[in-house]
PDB file of C-alpha atoms in Angstrom:
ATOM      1  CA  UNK Z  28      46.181 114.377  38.550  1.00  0.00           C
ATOM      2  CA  UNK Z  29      45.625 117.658  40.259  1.00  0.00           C
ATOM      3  CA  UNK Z  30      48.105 119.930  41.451  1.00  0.00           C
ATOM      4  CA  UNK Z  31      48.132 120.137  45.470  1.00  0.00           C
ATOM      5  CA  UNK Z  32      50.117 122.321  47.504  1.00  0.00           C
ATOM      6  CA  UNK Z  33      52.060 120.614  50.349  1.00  0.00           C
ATOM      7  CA  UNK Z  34      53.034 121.042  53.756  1.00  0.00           C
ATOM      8  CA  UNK Z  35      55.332 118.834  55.532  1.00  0.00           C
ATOM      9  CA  UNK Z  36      56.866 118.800  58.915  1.00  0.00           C
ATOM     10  CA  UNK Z  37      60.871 119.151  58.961  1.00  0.00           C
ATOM     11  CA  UNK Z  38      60.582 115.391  60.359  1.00  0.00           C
ATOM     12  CA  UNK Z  39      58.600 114.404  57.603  1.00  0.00           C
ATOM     13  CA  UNK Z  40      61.194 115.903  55.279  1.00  0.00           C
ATOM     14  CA  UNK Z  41      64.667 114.513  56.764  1.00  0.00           C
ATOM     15  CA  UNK Z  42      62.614 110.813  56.494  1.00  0.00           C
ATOM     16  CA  UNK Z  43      61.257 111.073  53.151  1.00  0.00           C
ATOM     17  CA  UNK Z  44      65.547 112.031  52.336  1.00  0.00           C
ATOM     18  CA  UNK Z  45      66.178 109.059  54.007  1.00  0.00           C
ATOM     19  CA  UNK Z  46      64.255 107.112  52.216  1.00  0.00           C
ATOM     20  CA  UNK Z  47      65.112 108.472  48.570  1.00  0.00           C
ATOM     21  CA  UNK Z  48      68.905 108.037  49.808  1.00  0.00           C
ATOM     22  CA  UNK Z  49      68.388 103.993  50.381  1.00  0.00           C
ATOM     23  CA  UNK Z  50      66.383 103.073  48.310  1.00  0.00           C
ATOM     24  CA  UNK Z  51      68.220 104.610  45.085  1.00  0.00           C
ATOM     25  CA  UNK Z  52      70.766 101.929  46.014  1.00  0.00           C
ATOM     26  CA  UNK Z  53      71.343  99.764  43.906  1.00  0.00           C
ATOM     27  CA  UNK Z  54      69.404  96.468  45.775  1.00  0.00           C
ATOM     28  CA  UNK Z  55      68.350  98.994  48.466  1.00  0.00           C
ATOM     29  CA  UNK Z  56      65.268  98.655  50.304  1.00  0.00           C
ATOM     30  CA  UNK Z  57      63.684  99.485  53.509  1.00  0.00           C
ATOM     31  CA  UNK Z  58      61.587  98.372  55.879  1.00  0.00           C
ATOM     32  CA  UNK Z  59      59.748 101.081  57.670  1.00  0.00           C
ATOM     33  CA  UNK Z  60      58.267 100.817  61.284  1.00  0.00           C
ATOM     34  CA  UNK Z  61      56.061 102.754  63.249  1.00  0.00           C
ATOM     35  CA  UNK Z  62      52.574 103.359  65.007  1.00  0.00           C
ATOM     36  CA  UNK Z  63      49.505 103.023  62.347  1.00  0.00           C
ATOM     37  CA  UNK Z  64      48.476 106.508  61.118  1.00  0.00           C
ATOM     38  CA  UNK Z  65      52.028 108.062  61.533  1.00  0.00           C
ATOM     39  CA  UNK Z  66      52.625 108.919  57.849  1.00  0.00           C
ATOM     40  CA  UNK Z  67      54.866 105.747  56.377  1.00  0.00           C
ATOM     41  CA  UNK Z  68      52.830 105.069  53.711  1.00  0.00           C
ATOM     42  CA  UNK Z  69      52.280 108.437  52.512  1.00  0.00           C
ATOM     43  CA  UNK Z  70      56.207 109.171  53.011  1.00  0.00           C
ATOM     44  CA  UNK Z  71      57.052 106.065  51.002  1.00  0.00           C
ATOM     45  CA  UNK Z  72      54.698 106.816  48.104  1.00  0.00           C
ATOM     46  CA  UNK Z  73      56.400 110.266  48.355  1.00  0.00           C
ATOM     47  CA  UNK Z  74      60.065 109.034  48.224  1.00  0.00           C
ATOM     48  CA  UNK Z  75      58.804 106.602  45.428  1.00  0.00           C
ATOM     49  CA  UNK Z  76      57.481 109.734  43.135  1.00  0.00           C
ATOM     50  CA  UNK Z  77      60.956 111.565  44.189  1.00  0.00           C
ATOM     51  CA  UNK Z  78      62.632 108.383  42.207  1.00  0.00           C
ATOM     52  CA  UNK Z  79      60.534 107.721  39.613  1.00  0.00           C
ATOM     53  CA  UNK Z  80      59.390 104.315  40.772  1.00  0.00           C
ATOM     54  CA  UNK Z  81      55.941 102.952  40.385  1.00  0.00           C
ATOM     55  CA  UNK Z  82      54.237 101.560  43.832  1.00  0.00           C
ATOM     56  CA  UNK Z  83      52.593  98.208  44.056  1.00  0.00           C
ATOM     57  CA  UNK Z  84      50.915  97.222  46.895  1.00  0.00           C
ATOM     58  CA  UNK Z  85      49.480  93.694  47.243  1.00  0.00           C
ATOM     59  CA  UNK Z  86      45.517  93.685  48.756  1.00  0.00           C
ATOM     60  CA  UNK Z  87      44.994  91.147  51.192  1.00  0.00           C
ATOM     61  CA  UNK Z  88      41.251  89.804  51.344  1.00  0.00           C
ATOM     62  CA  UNK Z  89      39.820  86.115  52.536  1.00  0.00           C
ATOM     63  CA  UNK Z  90      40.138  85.083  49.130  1.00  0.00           C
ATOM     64  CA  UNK Z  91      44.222  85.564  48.761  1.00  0.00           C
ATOM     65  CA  UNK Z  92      46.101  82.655  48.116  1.00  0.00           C
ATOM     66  CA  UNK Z  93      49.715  81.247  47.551  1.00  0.00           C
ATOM     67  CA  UNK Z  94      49.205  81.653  43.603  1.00  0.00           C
ATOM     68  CA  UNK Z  95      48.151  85.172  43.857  1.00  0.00           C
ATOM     69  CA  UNK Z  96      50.967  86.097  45.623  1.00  0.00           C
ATOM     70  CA  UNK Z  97      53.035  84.433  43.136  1.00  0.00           C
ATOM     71  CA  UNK Z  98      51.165  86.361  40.184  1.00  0.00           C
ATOM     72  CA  UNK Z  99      51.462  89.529  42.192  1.00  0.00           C
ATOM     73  CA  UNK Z 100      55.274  88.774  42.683  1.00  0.00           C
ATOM     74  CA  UNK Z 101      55.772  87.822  38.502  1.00  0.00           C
ATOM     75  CA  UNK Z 102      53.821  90.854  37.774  1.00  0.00           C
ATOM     76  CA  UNK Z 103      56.453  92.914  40.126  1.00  0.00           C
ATOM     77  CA  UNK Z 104      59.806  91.371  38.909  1.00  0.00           C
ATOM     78  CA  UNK Z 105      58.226  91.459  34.879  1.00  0.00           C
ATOM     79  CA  UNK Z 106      58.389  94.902  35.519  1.00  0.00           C
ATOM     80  CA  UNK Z 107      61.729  95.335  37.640  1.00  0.00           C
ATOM     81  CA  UNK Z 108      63.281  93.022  35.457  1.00  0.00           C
ATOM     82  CA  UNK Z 109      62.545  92.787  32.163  1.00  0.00           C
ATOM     83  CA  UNK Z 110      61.392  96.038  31.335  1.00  0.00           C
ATOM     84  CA  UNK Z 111      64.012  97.741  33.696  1.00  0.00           C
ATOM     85  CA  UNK Z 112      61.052  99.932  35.798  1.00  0.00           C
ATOM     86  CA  UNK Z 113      61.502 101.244  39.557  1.00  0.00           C
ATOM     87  CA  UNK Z 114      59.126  99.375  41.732  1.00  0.00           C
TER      88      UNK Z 114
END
């Protein structure tokens, strides 16, 4: 992992505080809305690294299916729950 230096708007910086404050909550969580291509992912992955938490994201393709979802989900709560991780 290479170091990069980073610029973010004063926007960018009150909502990546925003979402560090709710979701170190204990049960917090939050669903974030906006036009593709403004930033929610990258904020999100940021706010994630500011907590410690790993990110999962689940990949959608033709072949998905009920029982991946339900691997994807025991591989998420193993790791929330068991092994007491950030996800």
């Amino acid at each position: 992992n290479a170091m990069m230096d980073l610029v973010l708007f004063d926007d960018a910086v009150r909502h990546v505080a925003r979402i560090v404050r709710i979701v170190r909550n204990e049960g917090g969580h939050a669903l974030l809305v906006g036009v593709g291509g403004s930033g929610k992912q990258s904020l999100a992955r940021l706010a994630a690294f500011i907590c410690g938490y790993s990110v999962f994201q689940i990949v959608i393709s033709s072949s998905y299916s009920i029982n991946d979802l339900k691997d994807d989900l025991k591989g998420m709560y193993n790791k929330a729950g068991l092994k007491d991780e950030g996800v």
